[in-house]
Amino acid sequence: MSIKVGKVIYSGKAKDVYETEHSDQVVVKFRDDITAGDGEKKDCLHQKGYYNSIISSKLFKVLEEKGIKTQYIELLEPGEMLSHKLKMIPLEVITRNIAAGSLLKKFPFKDKQVFDNPIIQMDYKNDEYHDPMLNDDISMALNLATKEELDEIREITHKINAILKDFLASKGIKLVDFKIEFGYDNDGNIVLGDEISPDTCRYWDIKTFDVLDKDLFRQGECGIMDAYKKVASMILDEEELQKFEI
Ligand code: UDP
């Protein structure tokens, strides 16, 4: 599909959002920039945008097939995703199946502790305040969302977790935790937006427990792009692997 891309309407840490000739559609361009530690650690990793866009597209498609509304329309080419325009809600909705990362610094959980009931945590997406953890009363007082909307977000997130956990497990990947973001479409529906990639999830190889995500960057290890490429090679079908030359 040929799409005329206009000006940038939002620029984040790893993606830019461009307007298009259709007022209700945007093109999300995945950049190679990577940051961690509240933006303190920065780098640029060749082809990260390529792999993150392919992985996100695949997972959005898997979710759409199971009835989850997402902003995904089409991957125009690797790195460029045509999407429905959303009014984003400044919440980072984090789901945890296994204890890892910042949770271990904040609470006395055991490393790799498995949660029978997945934990959903919402952080305020606000760099100035360093993305603090919210509770419903604070979210409502900040007018981020109503109680009903927060409940709906949790309900959709549990469904997304169940679908992604099953799909990734069938491909040999353990979904440890992940962060997603939601927005409102033109009709006021709450829709999944942003990305679902190794930048925003913890993925472990089920057999070897190898880390296949941004933790490699956080920990200063090498082979980050090999890990992202491995995720793509594990989750894509034959046709997709050929199309993207993976
Ligand atoms: N995460 C993210 N963006 C953020 C914070 C967290 O994508 O700004 C993801 C992160 O990659 C992990 C999950 O959310 O998959 C839980 O992150 P955690 O709270 O453990 O924070 P971290 O250890 O990444 O600082």
Short mmCIF file of C-alpha atoms and ligand atoms in Angstrom, two decimals:
data_model
loop_
_atom_site.label_atom_id
_atom_site.label_comp_id
_atom_site.label_asym_id
_atom_site.label_seq_id
_atom_site.Cartn_x
_atom_site.Cartn_y
_atom_site.Cartn_z
CA MET A 1 0.00 0.00 0.00
CA SER A 2 1.38 3.44 -0.82
CA ILE A 3 0.84 5.89 2.01
CA LYS A 4 1.81 9.57 2.00
CA VAL A 5 3.54 10.29 5.30
CA GLY A 6 3.23 13.82 6.75
CA LYS A 7 4.91 15.44 9.71
CA VAL A 8 5.97 13.88 13.01
CA ILE A 9 3.24 14.27 15.62
CA TYR A 10 4.99 12.40 18.44
CA SER A 11 8.57 11.41 19.03
CA GLY A 12 9.37 8.95 21.81
CA LYS A 13 12.55 7.22 22.98
CA ALA A 14 12.48 4.54 20.25
CA LYS A 15 9.64 5.42 17.85
CA ASP A 16 8.28 8.36 15.88
CA VAL A 17 4.63 8.75 14.93
CA TYR A 18 3.79 10.43 11.60
CA GLU A 19 0.47 11.79 10.41
CA THR A 20 -0.87 10.48 7.10
CA GLU A 21 -3.36 11.70 4.49
CA HIS A 22 -6.05 9.90 6.54
CA SER A 23 -6.73 11.82 9.74
CA ASP A 24 -7.54 8.61 11.66
CA GLN A 25 -4.36 6.75 10.63
CA VAL A 26 -0.70 7.22 11.55
CA VAL A 27 2.57 5.59 10.55
CA VAL A 28 4.70 4.44 13.49
CA LYS A 29 8.41 4.33 12.59
CA PHE A 30 10.57 2.12 14.80
CA ARG A 31 14.05 3.62 15.34
CA ASP A 32 17.27 1.83 16.29
CA ASP A 33 17.69 3.92 19.48
CA ILE A 34 17.66 2.05 22.76
CA THR A 35 17.53 3.48 26.29
CA ALA A 36 17.43 2.03 29.79
CA GLY A 37 17.66 3.14 33.41
CA ASP A 38 15.27 6.09 33.15
CA GLY A 39 16.97 7.18 29.90
CA GLU A 40 20.47 7.28 31.42
CA LYS A 41 21.91 4.45 29.30
CA LYS A 42 21.59 5.11 25.56
CA ASP A 43 22.79 3.48 22.36
CA CYS A 44 21.82 2.80 18.77
CA LEU A 45 21.59 -0.82 17.64
CA HIS A 46 21.62 -1.51 13.91
CA GLN A 47 18.34 -3.16 12.77
CA LYS A 48 16.63 -2.99 16.18
CA GLY A 49 13.71 -1.07 14.61
CA TYR A 50 13.51 -3.68 11.85
CA TYR A 51 13.12 -6.59 14.28
CA ASN A 52 10.96 -4.80 16.85
CA SER A 53 8.45 -3.78 14.17
CA ILE A 54 8.26 -7.31 12.78
CA ILE A 55 7.86 -8.87 16.24
CA SER A 56 5.25 -6.28 17.31
CA SER A 57 3.26 -6.77 14.08
CA LYS A 58 3.22 -10.52 14.57
CA LEU A 59 2.03 -10.25 18.19
CA PHE A 60 -0.60 -7.62 17.33
CA LYS A 61 -1.90 -9.97 14.60
CA VAL A 62 -2.02 -12.90 17.04
CA LEU A 63 -4.02 -10.74 19.48
CA GLU A 64 -6.38 -9.42 16.76
CA GLU A 65 -7.14 -13.00 15.70
CA LYS A 66 -8.24 -13.67 19.30
CA GLY A 67 -10.53 -10.64 19.39
CA ILE A 68 -8.31 -8.00 21.05
CA LYS A 69 -8.66 -4.51 19.53
CA THR A 70 -5.23 -3.17 18.55
CA GLN A 71 -4.03 -0.11 16.65
CA TYR A 72 -2.24 -2.31 14.10
CA ILE A 73 -3.34 -2.09 10.47
CA GLU A 74 -0.38 -3.23 8.37
CA LEU A 75 3.41 -3.41 8.31
CA LEU A 76 4.15 -1.18 5.29
CA GLU A 77 7.75 -2.36 5.36
CA PRO A 78 9.99 -3.48 8.24
CA GLY A 79 10.30 -0.50 10.58
CA GLU A 80 7.07 1.20 9.41
CA MET A 81 3.70 0.22 10.84
CA LEU A 82 0.44 1.71 9.57
CA SER A 83 -1.78 2.10 12.63
CA HIS A 84 -5.09 3.53 13.76
CA LYS A 85 -4.57 6.91 15.40
CA LEU A 86 -5.21 6.73 19.15
CA LYS A 87 -5.37 9.29 21.93
CA MET A 88 -2.89 7.59 24.24
CA ILE A 89 -3.55 7.13 27.97
CA PRO A 90 -0.34 7.92 29.94
CA LEU A 91 -0.30 4.56 31.75
CA GLU A 92 2.39 1.89 31.50
CA VAL A 93 0.44 -1.28 32.14
CA ILE A 94 2.90 -3.92 33.36
CA THR A 95 1.99 -7.61 33.70
CA ARG A 96 4.22 -10.01 35.61
CA ASN A 97 4.11 -13.81 35.43
CA ILE A 98 7.51 -14.26 37.06
CA ALA A 99 9.34 -11.95 39.50
CA ALA A 100 12.17 -10.03 37.78
CA GLY A 101 13.56 -6.53 37.30
CA SER A 102 12.46 -3.57 39.40
CA LEU A 103 9.89 -5.64 41.32
CA LEU A 104 12.75 -7.44 43.10
CA LYS A 105 14.25 -4.11 44.20
CA LYS A 106 10.93 -2.85 45.59
CA PHE A 107 9.42 -5.93 47.25
CA PRO A 108 10.73 -9.07 49.02
CA PHE A 109 9.87 -11.49 46.22
CA LYS A 110 12.22 -14.34 45.37
CA ASP A 111 14.10 -14.02 42.07
CA LYS A 112 12.18 -15.95 39.35
CA GLN A 113 9.23 -16.55 41.72
CA VAL A 114 6.26 -17.70 39.62
CA PHE A 115 2.97 -15.88 40.19
CA ASP A 116 -0.08 -18.14 39.91
CA ASN A 117 -2.17 -14.99 39.64
CA PRO A 118 -0.38 -12.65 37.21
CA ILE A 119 0.36 -9.25 38.77
CA ILE A 120 -0.86 -6.18 36.91
CA GLN A 121 0.80 -2.93 37.88
CA MET A 122 0.18 0.50 36.41
CA ASP A 123 2.90 3.16 36.29
CA TYR A 124 2.37 6.82 35.39
CA LYS A 125 4.07 7.47 32.04
CA ASN A 126 5.77 10.69 32.98
CA ASP A 127 9.54 11.20 32.56
CA GLU A 128 9.62 14.24 34.84
CA TYR A 129 8.29 12.12 37.74
CA HIS A 130 10.26 8.99 36.67
CA ASP A 131 7.18 6.85 35.89
CA PRO A 132 5.97 6.26 39.48
CA MET A 133 3.75 3.31 40.39
CA LEU A 134 0.06 4.26 40.68
CA ASN A 135 -2.96 3.01 42.52
CA ASP A 136 -6.54 3.52 41.28
CA ASP A 137 -7.22 6.48 43.56
CA ILE A 138 -4.14 8.35 42.30
CA SER A 139 -4.96 7.51 38.66
CA MET A 140 -8.51 8.82 39.12
CA ALA A 141 -7.38 11.94 41.00
CA LEU A 142 -4.95 12.69 38.15
CA ASN A 143 -7.85 12.17 35.68
CA LEU A 144 -5.85 9.51 33.83
CA ALA A 145 -8.87 7.20 33.65
CA THR A 146 -12.15 6.43 35.40
CA LYS A 147 -12.59 3.43 37.72
CA GLU A 148 -14.56 1.64 34.97
CA GLU A 149 -11.80 2.30 32.44
CA LEU A 150 -9.11 1.04 34.84
CA ASP A 151 -11.15 -2.14 35.37
CA GLU A 152 -11.59 -2.54 31.61
CA ILE A 153 -7.84 -2.06 31.04
CA ARG A 154 -7.09 -4.76 33.64
CA GLU A 155 -9.61 -7.13 32.07
CA ILE A 156 -8.19 -6.66 28.55
CA THR A 157 -4.64 -6.96 29.91
CA HIS A 158 -5.38 -10.32 31.58
CA LYS A 159 -6.75 -11.58 28.23
CA ILE A 160 -3.69 -10.26 26.37
CA ASN A 161 -1.39 -11.97 28.88
CA ALA A 162 -3.17 -15.31 28.51
CA ILE A 163 -3.04 -15.14 24.68
CA LEU A 164 0.60 -14.02 24.48
CA LYS A 165 1.77 -16.46 27.17
CA ASP A 166 0.20 -19.41 25.30
CA PHE A 167 1.38 -18.30 21.87
CA LEU A 168 4.95 -17.62 22.98
CA ALA A 169 5.12 -20.86 24.99
CA SER A 170 4.11 -22.75 21.83
CA LYS A 171 7.14 -21.16 20.16
CA GLY A 172 9.56 -21.98 23.00
CA ILE A 173 9.51 -18.60 24.76
CA LYS A 174 8.57 -17.90 28.38
CA LEU A 175 6.77 -14.56 28.82
CA VAL A 176 8.21 -13.29 32.12
CA ASP A 177 6.69 -9.80 32.10
CA PHE A 178 5.71 -7.06 29.67
CA LYS A 179 4.57 -3.46 29.41
CA ILE A 180 1.72 -2.31 27.18
CA GLU A 181 -0.04 0.98 26.56
CA PHE A 182 -3.61 1.78 25.60
CA GLY A 183 -5.39 4.66 23.91
CA TYR A 184 -8.85 5.69 22.78
CA ASP A 185 -9.90 5.32 19.15
CA ASN A 186 -12.26 7.75 17.40
CA ASP A 187 -15.31 5.98 18.87
CA GLY A 188 -13.92 6.15 22.42
CA ASN A 189 -13.03 2.44 22.59
CA ILE A 190 -9.99 1.44 24.65
CA VAL A 191 -7.49 -0.02 22.16
CA LEU A 192 -4.06 -1.59 22.57
CA GLY A 193 -1.35 0.64 21.07
CA ASP A 194 2.42 1.18 21.19
CA GLU A 195 4.54 -1.98 20.70
CA ILE A 196 5.11 -5.47 22.09
CA SER A 197 8.76 -6.21 21.47
CA PRO A 198 11.91 -7.41 23.25
CA ASP A 199 12.34 -3.74 24.28
CA THR A 200 9.13 -3.88 26.30
CA CYS A 201 8.94 -7.51 27.44
CA ARG A 202 11.09 -10.06 29.23
CA TYR A 203 11.42 -13.22 27.13
CA TRP A 204 13.36 -16.29 28.25
CA ASP A 205 14.15 -19.33 26.12
CA ILE A 206 12.01 -22.05 27.73
CA LYS A 207 14.69 -24.71 27.35
CA THR A 208 17.90 -22.83 28.11
CA PHE A 209 16.54 -19.89 30.17
CA ASP A 210 18.65 -17.62 27.89
CA VAL A 211 17.56 -13.98 28.09
CA LEU A 212 16.13 -12.79 24.74
CA ASP A 213 15.28 -9.16 25.52
CA LYS A 214 16.45 -5.70 26.58
CA ASP A 215 17.85 -7.05 29.87
CA LEU A 216 20.96 -7.90 27.80
CA PHE A 217 21.37 -4.16 27.13
CA ARG A 218 20.54 -3.20 30.72
CA GLN A 219 23.23 -5.60 31.93
CA GLY A 220 25.82 -4.44 29.37
CA GLU A 221 26.03 -7.80 27.62
CA CYS A 222 26.70 -8.40 23.94
CA GLY A 223 24.62 -10.30 21.37
CA ILE A 224 21.53 -8.14 21.86
CA MET A 225 20.53 -8.07 18.19
CA ASP A 226 21.19 -11.82 17.87
CA ALA A 227 18.66 -12.31 20.68
CA TYR A 228 16.05 -10.03 19.05
CA LYS A 229 16.59 -11.84 15.72
CA LYS A 230 16.19 -15.17 17.51
CA VAL A 231 12.81 -14.07 18.92
CA ALA A 232 11.68 -13.15 15.40
CA SER A 233 12.93 -16.47 14.01
CA MET A 234 11.10 -18.39 16.75
CA ILE A 235 7.69 -16.70 16.41
CA LEU A 236 7.33 -16.11 12.64
CA ASP A 237 5.95 -18.72 10.26
CA GLU A 238 7.88 -19.98 7.21
CA GLU A 239 6.30 -17.49 4.81
CA GLU A 240 7.08 -14.54 7.10
CA LEU A 241 10.66 -15.71 7.64
CA GLN A 242 11.21 -15.80 3.88
CA LYS A 243 9.52 -12.43 3.32
CA PHE A 244 11.71 -10.72 5.93
CA GLU A 245 14.84 -12.71 4.99
CA ILE A 246 15.37 -14.01 8.53
N1 UDP B 1 9.05 -1.78 30.80
C1 UDP B 1 9.01 -1.00 29.66
N2 UDP B 1 9.13 0.36 29.80
C2 UDP B 1 9.29 0.97 30.98
C3 UDP B 1 9.32 0.17 32.14
C4 UDP B 1 9.19 -1.21 32.02
O1 UDP B 1 8.84 -1.50 28.56
O2 UDP B 1 9.39 2.21 31.02
C5 UDP B 1 8.92 -3.24 30.68
C6 UDP B 1 10.24 -3.96 30.91
O3 UDP B 1 10.94 -4.18 29.71
C7 UDP B 1 9.80 -5.25 31.53
C8 UDP B 1 8.50 -4.89 32.29
O4 UDP B 1 8.04 -3.70 31.68
O5 UDP B 1 9.50 -6.20 30.54
C9 UDP B 1 8.71 -4.70 33.76
O6 UDP B 1 9.75 -3.78 33.97
P1 UDP B 1 10.31 -3.44 35.41
O7 UDP B 1 9.28 -2.73 36.19
O8 UDP B 1 10.89 -4.68 36.00
O9 UDP B 1 11.40 -2.35 35.19
P2 UDP B 1 12.91 -2.45 34.74
O10 UDP B 1 13.53 -3.57 35.48
O11 UDP B 1 12.80 -2.67 33.27
O12 UDP B 1 13.43 -1.10 35.10
#
